[in-house]
PDB file of C-alpha atoms in Angstrom:
ATOM      1  CA  MET A  10      35.589 -59.845  16.403  1.00 64.00           C
ATOM      2  CA  GLU A  11      39.253 -59.357  15.566  1.00 71.00           C
ATOM      3  CA  VAL A  12      38.874 -61.571  12.526  1.00 77.00           C
ATOM      4  CA  GLU A  13      35.989 -59.579  11.025  1.00 78.00           C
ATOM      5  CA  VAL A  14      35.936 -56.075  12.457  1.00 79.00           C
ATOM      6  CA  ILE A  15      39.610 -55.078  12.373  1.00 80.00           C
ATOM      7  CA  PRO A  16      40.172 -56.084   8.693  1.00 82.00           C
ATOM      8  CA  TYR A  17      36.948 -54.326   7.705  1.00 81.00           C
ATOM      9  CA  PHE A  18      37.887 -51.054   9.376  1.00 78.00           C
ATOM     10  CA  SER A  19      41.473 -51.156   8.149  1.00 81.00           C
ATOM     11  CA  GLN A  20      40.155 -51.571   4.603  1.00 80.00           C
ATOM     12  CA  ARG A  21      37.698 -48.679   5.102  1.00 79.00           C
ATOM     13  CA  ARG A  22      40.528 -46.558   6.485  1.00 81.00           C
ATOM     14  CA  ALA A  23      42.623 -47.200   3.369  1.00 79.00           C
ATOM     15  CA  VAL A  24      39.706 -46.268   1.120  1.00 76.00           C
ATOM     16  CA  LEU A  25      39.005 -43.085   3.067  1.00 76.00           C
ATOM     17  CA  SER A  26      42.663 -42.053   3.002  1.00 80.00           C
ATOM     18  CA  ASN A  27      42.486 -42.003  -0.819  1.00 76.00           C
ATOM     19  CA  HIS A  28      39.071 -40.334  -0.972  1.00 78.00           C
ATOM     20  CA  GLY A  29      40.385 -36.815  -1.630  1.00 79.00           C
ATOM     21  CA  SER A  30      42.679 -38.006  -4.423  1.00 78.00           C
ATOM     22  CA  ILE A  31      39.893 -39.989  -6.055  1.00 77.00           C
ATOM     23  CA  ILE A  32      37.484 -37.035  -5.966  1.00 77.00           C
ATOM     24  CA  ALA A  33      40.122 -34.693  -7.414  1.00 76.00           C
ATOM     25  CA  GLN A  34      40.868 -37.122 -10.242  1.00 75.00           C
ATOM     26  CA  VAL A  35      37.206 -37.693 -11.061  1.00 73.00           C
ATOM     27  CA  GLN A  36      36.439 -33.989 -11.116  1.00 70.00           C
ATOM     28  CA  GLY A  37      39.513 -33.274 -13.205  1.00 68.00           C
ATOM     29  CA  GLU A  38      38.558 -35.864 -15.789  1.00 66.00           C
ATOM     30  CA  ALA A  39      34.902 -34.877 -15.806  1.00 64.00           C
ATOM     31  CA  LEU A  40      35.646 -31.197 -16.331  1.00 65.00           C
ATOM     32  CA  ASP A  41      38.315 -31.498 -19.013  1.00 69.00           C
ATOM     33  CA  THR A  42      37.082 -28.726 -21.292  1.00 74.00           C
ATOM     34  CA  GLU A  43      39.394 -29.674 -24.139  1.00 78.00           C
ATOM     35  CA  LYS A  44      37.863 -33.144 -24.381  1.00 77.00           C
ATOM     36  CA  LEU A  45      34.361 -31.697 -24.134  1.00 80.00           C
ATOM     37  CA  GLU A  46      35.126 -29.153 -26.854  1.00 87.00           C
ATOM     38  CA  ASN A  47      36.394 -31.858 -29.201  1.00 87.00           C
ATOM     39  CA  LEU A  48      33.342 -33.964 -28.450  1.00 87.00           C
ATOM     40  CA  ALA A  49      31.004 -31.030 -29.131  1.00 90.00           C
ATOM     41  CA  ARG A  50      32.731 -30.326 -32.457  1.00 92.00           C
ATOM     42  CA  TYR A  51      32.424 -33.979 -33.452  1.00 92.00           C
ATOM     43  CA  GLU A  52      28.739 -33.973 -32.466  1.00 94.00           C
ATOM     44  CA  ILE A  53      28.097 -30.932 -34.683  1.00 95.00           C
ATOM     45  CA  PHE A  54      29.979 -32.584 -37.533  1.00 95.00           C
ATOM     46  CA  LEU A  55      27.897 -35.760 -37.252  1.00 96.00           C
ATOM     47  CA  ASP A  56      24.668 -33.766 -36.939  1.00 96.00           C
ATOM     48  CA  ARG A  57      25.370 -31.870 -40.167  1.00 96.00           C
ATOM     49  CA  LYS A  58      26.381 -35.066 -41.929  1.00 97.00           C
ATOM     50  CA  LEU A  59      23.141 -36.741 -40.851  1.00 96.00           C
ATOM     51  CA  GLU A  60      21.111 -33.782 -42.112  1.00 97.00           C
ATOM     52  CA  ARG A  61      22.838 -33.993 -45.523  1.00 96.00           C
ATOM     53  CA  ILE A  62      22.252 -37.728 -45.753  1.00 97.00           C
ATOM     54  CA  LEU A  63      18.565 -37.355 -44.833  1.00 97.00           C
ATOM     55  CA  SER A  64      18.185 -34.586 -47.402  1.00 96.00           C
ATOM     56  CA  ILE A  65      19.687 -36.794 -50.097  1.00 97.00           C
ATOM     57  CA  LEU A  66      17.443 -39.678 -49.039  1.00 96.00           C
ATOM     58  CA  LEU A  67      14.322 -37.539 -49.297  1.00 96.00           C
ATOM     59  CA  LYS A  68      15.361 -36.300 -52.766  1.00 97.00           C
ATOM     60  CA  LEU A  69      15.987 -39.862 -53.928  1.00 97.00           C
ATOM     61  CA  GLN A  70      12.624 -40.994 -52.597  1.00 96.00           C
ATOM     62  CA  ALA A  71      10.919 -38.134 -54.433  1.00 96.00           C
ATOM     63  CA  LEU A  72      12.739 -39.054 -57.656  1.00 95.00           C
ATOM     64  CA  ARG A  73      11.715 -42.688 -57.252  1.00 95.00           C
ATOM     65  CA  LYS A  74       8.051 -41.688 -56.838  1.00 94.00           C
ATOM     66  CA  GLU A  75       8.239 -39.502 -59.949  1.00 93.00           C
ATOM     67  CA  GLN A  76       9.748 -42.346 -61.962  1.00 93.00           C
ATOM     68  CA  GLU A  77       7.098 -44.774 -60.753  1.00 91.00           C
ATOM     69  CA  GLN A  78       4.331 -42.320 -61.656  1.00 91.00           C
ATOM     70  CA  ASP A  79       5.839 -41.737 -65.118  1.00 87.00           C
ATOM     71  CA  ALA A  80       6.075 -45.484 -65.718  1.00 84.00           C
ATOM     72  CA  GLU A  81       2.367 -45.955 -65.035  1.00 76.00           C
TER      73      GLU A  81
END
């Protein structure tokens, strides 16, 4: 019993003594509004870039179809 139970509970006690610090750190990192704001700005930037690229792709596909129809 001393070989298994005491080491287990001493380890659990160490983990529980740090529980409050771990929760505070996790919540602090998860709610960092500056990081979230930068991420949101980057997401908007990539979204607009994707829309421009898709628009160009559709125009090029339309031009290709016109050229193929003119060649026939």
